[in-house]
Structure formats: C-alpha cells, structure tokens
XYZ file of N, CA, C and O in Angstrom:
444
model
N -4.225 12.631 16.409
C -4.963 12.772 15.156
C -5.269 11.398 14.584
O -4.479 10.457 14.662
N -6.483 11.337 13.994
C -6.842 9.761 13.497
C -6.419 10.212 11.974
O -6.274 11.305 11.427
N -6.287 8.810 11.542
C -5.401 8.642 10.242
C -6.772 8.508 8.997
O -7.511 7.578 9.316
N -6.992 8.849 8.379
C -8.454 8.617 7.831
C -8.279 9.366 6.067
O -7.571 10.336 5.795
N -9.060 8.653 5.180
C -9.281 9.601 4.247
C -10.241 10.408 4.011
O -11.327 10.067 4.479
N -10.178 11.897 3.124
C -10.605 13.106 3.215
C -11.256 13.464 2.194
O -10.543 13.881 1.281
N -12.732 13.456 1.939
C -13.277 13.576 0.836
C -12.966 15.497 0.680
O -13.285 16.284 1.571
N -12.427 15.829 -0.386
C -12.109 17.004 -0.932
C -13.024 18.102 -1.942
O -13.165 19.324 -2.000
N -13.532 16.943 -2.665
C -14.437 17.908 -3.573
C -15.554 16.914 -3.371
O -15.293 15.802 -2.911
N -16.811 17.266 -3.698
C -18.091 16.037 -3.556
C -18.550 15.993 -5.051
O -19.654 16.291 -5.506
N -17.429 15.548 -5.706
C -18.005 15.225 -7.151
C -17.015 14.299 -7.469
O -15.943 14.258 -6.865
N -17.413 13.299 -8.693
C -16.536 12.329 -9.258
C -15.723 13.296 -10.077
O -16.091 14.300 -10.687
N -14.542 12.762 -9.947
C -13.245 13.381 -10.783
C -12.343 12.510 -11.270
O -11.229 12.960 -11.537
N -12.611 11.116 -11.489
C -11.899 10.046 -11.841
C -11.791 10.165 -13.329
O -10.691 9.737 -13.680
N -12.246 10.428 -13.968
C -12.426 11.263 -15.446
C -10.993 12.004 -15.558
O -10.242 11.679 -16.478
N -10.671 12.837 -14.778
C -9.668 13.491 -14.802
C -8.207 13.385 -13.707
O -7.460 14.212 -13.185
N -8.325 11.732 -13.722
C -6.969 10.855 -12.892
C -6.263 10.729 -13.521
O -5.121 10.786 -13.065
N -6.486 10.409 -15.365
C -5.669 9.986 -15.915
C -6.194 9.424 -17.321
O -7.355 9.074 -17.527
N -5.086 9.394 -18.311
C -5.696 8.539 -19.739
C -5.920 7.413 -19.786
O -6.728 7.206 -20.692
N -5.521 6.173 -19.084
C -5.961 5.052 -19.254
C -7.343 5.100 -19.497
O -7.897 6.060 -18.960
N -8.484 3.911 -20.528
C -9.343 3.995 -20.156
C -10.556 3.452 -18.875
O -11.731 3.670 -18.581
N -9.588 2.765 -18.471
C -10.139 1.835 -17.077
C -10.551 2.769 -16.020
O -11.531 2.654 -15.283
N -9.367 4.038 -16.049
C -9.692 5.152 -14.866
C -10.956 5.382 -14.445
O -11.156 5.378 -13.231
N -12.010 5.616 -15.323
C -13.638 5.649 -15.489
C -14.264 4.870 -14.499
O -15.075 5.247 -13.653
N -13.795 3.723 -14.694
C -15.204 3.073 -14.215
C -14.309 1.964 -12.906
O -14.797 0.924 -12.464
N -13.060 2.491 -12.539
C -12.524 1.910 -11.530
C -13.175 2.534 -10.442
O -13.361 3.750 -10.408
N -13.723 1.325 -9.059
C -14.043 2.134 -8.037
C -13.694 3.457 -6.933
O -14.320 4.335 -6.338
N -12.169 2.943 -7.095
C -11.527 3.931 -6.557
C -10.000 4.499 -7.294
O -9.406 3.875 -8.173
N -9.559 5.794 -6.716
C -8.765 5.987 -7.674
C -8.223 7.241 -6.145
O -8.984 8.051 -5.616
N -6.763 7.011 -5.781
C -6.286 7.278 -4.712
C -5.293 8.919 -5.789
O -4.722 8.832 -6.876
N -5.431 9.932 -5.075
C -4.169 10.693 -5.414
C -3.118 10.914 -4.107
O -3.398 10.795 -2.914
N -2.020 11.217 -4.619
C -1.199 11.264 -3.684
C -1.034 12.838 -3.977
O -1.105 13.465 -5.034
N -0.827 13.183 -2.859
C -0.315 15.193 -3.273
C 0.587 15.350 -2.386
O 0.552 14.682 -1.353
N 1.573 16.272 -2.628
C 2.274 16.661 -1.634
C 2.207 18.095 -0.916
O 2.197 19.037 -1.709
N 2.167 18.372 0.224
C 2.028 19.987 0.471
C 3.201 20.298 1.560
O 3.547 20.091 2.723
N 3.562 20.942 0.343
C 4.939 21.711 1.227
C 4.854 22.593 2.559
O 5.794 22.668 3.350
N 3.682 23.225 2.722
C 3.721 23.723 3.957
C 3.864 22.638 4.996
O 3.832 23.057 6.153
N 4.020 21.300 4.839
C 3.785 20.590 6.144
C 5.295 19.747 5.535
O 5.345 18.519 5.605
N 6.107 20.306 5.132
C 7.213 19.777 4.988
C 8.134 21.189 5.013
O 8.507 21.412 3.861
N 8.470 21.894 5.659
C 9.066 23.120 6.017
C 10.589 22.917 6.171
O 11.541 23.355 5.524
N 10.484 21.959 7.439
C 11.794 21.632 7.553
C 12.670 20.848 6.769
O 13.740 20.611 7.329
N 12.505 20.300 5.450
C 12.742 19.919 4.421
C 13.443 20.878 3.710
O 13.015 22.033 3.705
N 14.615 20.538 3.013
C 15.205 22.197 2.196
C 14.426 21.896 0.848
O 14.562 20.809 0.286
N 13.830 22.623 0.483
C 12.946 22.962 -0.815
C 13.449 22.422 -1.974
O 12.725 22.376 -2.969
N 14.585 22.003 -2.003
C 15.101 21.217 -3.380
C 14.783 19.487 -2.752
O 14.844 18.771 -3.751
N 14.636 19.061 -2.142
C 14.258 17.708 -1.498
C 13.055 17.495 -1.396
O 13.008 16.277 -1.567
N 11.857 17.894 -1.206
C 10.739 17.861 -0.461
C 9.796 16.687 -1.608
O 9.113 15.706 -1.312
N 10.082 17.222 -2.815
C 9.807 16.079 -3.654
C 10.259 14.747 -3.264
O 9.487 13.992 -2.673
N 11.574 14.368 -3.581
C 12.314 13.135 -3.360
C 11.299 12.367 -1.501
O 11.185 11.196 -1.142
N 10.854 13.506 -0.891
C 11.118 13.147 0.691
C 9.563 12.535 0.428
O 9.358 11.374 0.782
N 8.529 13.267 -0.158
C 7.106 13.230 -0.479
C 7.066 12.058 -1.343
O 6.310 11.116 -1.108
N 7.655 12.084 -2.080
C 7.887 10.717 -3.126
C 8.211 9.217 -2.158
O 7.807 8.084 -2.422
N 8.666 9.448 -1.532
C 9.431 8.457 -0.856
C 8.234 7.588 -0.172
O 7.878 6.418 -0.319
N 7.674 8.874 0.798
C 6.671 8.641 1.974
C 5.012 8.119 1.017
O 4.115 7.526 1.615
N 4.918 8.453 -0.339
C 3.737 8.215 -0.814
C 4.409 6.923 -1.313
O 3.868 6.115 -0.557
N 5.012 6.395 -1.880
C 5.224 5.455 -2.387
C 5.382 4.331 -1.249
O 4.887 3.245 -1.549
N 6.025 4.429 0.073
C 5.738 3.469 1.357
C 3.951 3.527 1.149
O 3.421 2.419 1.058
N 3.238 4.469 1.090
C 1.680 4.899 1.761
C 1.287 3.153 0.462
O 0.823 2.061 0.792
N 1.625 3.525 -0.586
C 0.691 3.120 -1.809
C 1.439 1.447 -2.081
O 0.934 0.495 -2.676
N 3.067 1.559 -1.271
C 2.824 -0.279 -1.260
C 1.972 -0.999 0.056
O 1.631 -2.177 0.162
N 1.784 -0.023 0.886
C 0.624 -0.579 1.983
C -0.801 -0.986 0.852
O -1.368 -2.075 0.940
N -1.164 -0.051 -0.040
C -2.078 -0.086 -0.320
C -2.343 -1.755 -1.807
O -3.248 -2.399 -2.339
N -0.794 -1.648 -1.792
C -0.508 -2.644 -2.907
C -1.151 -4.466 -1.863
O -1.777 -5.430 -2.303
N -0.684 -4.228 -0.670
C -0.458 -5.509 0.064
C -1.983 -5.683 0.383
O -2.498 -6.768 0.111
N -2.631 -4.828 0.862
C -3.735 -4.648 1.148
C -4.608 -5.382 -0.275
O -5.183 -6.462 -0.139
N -4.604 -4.711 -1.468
C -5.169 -5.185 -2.219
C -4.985 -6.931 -2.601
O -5.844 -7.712 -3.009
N -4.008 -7.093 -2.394
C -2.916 -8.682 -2.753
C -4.258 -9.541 -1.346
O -4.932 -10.485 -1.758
N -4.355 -9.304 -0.591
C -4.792 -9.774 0.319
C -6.668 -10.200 0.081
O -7.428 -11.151 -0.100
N -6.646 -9.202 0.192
C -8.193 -9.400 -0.483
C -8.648 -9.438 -1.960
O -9.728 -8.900 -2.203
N -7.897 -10.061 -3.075
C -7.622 -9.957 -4.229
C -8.129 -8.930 -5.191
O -8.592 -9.437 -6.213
N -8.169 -7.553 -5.141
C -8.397 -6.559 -5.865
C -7.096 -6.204 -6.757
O -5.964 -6.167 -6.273
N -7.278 -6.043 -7.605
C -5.924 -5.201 -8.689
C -5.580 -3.823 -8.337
O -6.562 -3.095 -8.193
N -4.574 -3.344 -8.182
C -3.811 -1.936 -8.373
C -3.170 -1.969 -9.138
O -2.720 -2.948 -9.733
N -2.798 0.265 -9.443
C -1.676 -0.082 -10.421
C -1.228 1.348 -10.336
O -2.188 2.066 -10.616
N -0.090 2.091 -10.046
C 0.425 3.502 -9.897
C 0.256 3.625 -11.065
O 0.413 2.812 -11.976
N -0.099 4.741 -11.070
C -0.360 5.846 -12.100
C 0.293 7.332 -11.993
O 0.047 8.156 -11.113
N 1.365 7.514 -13.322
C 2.046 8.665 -13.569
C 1.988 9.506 -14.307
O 2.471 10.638 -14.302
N 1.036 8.680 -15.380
C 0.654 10.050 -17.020
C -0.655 9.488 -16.498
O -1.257 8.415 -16.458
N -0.858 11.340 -15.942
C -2.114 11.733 -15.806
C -1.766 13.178 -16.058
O -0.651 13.631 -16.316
N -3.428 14.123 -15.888
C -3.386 15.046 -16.457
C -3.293 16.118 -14.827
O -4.420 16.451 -14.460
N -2.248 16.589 -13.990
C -1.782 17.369 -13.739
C -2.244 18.305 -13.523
O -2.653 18.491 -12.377
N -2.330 18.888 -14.093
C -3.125 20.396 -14.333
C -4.498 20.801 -14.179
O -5.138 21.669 -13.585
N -4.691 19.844 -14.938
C -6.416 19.372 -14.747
C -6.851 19.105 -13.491
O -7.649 19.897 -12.988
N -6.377 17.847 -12.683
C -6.685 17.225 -11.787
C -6.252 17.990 -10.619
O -6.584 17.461 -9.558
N -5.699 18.925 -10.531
C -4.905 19.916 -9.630
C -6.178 20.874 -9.389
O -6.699 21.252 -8.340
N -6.442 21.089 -10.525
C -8.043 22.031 -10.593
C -8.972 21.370 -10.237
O -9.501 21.805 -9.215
N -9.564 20.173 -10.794
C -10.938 19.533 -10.375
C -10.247 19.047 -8.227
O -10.781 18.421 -7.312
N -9.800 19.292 -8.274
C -9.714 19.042 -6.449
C -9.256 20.022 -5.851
O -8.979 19.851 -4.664
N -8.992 21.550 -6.544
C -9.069 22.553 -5.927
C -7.493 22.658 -5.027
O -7.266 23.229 -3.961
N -6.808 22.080 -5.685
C -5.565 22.229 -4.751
C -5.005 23.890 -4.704
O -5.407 24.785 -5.448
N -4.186 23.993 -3.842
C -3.263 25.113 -3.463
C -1.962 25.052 -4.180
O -1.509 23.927 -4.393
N -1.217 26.205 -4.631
C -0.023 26.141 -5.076
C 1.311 25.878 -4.454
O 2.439 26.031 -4.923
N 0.800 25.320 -2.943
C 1.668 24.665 -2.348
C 1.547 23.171 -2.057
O 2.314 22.578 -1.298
N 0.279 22.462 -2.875
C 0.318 21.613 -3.282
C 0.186 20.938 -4.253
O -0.741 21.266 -4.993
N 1.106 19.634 -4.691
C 1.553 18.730 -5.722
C 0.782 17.488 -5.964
O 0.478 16.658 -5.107
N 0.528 17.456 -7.104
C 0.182 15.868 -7.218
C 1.272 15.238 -7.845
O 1.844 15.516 -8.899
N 1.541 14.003 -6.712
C 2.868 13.084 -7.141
C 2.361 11.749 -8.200
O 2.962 11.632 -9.268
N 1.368 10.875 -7.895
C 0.743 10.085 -9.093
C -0.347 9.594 -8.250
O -0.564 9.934 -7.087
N -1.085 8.663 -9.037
C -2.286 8.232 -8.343
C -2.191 6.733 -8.592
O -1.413 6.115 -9.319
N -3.024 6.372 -7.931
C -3.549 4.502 -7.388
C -4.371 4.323 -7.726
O -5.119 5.078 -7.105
N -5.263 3.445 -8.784
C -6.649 2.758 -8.897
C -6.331 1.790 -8.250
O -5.283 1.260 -7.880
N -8.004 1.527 -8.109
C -7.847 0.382 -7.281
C -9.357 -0.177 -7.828
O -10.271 0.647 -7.792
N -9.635 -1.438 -8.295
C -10.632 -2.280 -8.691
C -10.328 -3.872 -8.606
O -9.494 -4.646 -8.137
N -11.640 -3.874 -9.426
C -10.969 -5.622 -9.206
C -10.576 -6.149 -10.367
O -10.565 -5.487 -11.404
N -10.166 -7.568 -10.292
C -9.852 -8.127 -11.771
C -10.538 -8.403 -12.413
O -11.688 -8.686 -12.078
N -10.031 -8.437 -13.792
C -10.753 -8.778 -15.204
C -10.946 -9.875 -14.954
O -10.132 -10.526 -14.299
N -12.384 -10.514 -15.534
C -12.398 -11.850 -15.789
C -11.429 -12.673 -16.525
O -11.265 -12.285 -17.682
N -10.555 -13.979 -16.086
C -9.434 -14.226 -16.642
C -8.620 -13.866 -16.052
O -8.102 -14.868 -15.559
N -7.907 -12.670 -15.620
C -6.751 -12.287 -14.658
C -6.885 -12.158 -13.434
O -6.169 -11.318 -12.888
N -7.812 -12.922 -12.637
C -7.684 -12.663 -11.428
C -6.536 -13.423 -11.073
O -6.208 -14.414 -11.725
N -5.518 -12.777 -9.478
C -4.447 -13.348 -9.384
C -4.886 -14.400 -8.335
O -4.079 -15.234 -7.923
C-alpha cells in the first residue's frame, strides 16, 4: 500500500478545524482521526492512548519537515469536534484526536 494523503470531502472545511483565527486562511490544516476498526487488536480502553501516540510520532515528522523548509506549525486541540466530525463525514468508529496547521511565518517571526 502507498502511504499518501486522502482527500475526504471536496470542500474547504478549515473554517471548522478550530477557533484560532489563523485556521482560515492557513494553507493547510492536517486532522488526525483515529478509527478503531483498524485497531481491533487493541483492548478498547487503550486504543486512544495507542492512536495518540502513533499521530503524535505522524505530526513530529510533520514538525521536522516544516523546520526544514521554514514553514510554521502548531497542534491544535480546542477545536470544534463535533462539527468537524460532521463537515468530513466521519463514522462513529471514528475520532478526531487534534489537528496540524501548517503555513508560513509572519512577517517578523520567521525562524
């Protein structure tokens, strides 16, 4: 299987990533979800902690990556959940754990 990302819905939904107001007009904006059907063998009180674990390795790749070619990131945890669960049509066997923008720097803070 090739490793690739998966366009899900064909509409902007960055509106509904999160309250910051930057979310808007950042180019990209990564969610992480978890789906328990592909974590089975996991005992159901873990699968979080195990999903948590594995997105958070995924999103410091994505941290180094950015460091490299100097773009800004920044995890994102207060977002709206519920909402964003709906605008991407998820299943009730899947979770959204937090999300990643990703843009570039402000004039002045570039690192």
């Amino acid at each position: 299987r090739s490793h690739s990302l998966q366009l899900v819905v064909p509409m902007d939904v960055r509106g509904v990533t999160g309250y910051q107001d930057f979310v808007d007009e950042a180019p990209l904006d990564l969610v992480y979800v978890a789906n328990d059907r592909r974590s089975k063998l996991i005992p159901a009180s873990r699968r979080v902690a195990f999903a948590s674990a594995s997105a958070g390795a995924i999103a410091q790749n994505v941290f180094l990556f950015c460091a490299s070619e100097g773009l800004s990131t920044v995890i994102r945890a207060w977002i709206a959940r519920k909402a964003l669960a709906e605008a991407l049509t998820l299943g009730q066997h899947e979770h959204i754990l937090f999300s990643q923008t990703v843009g570039y720097p402000l004039k002045g803070r570039e690192t």
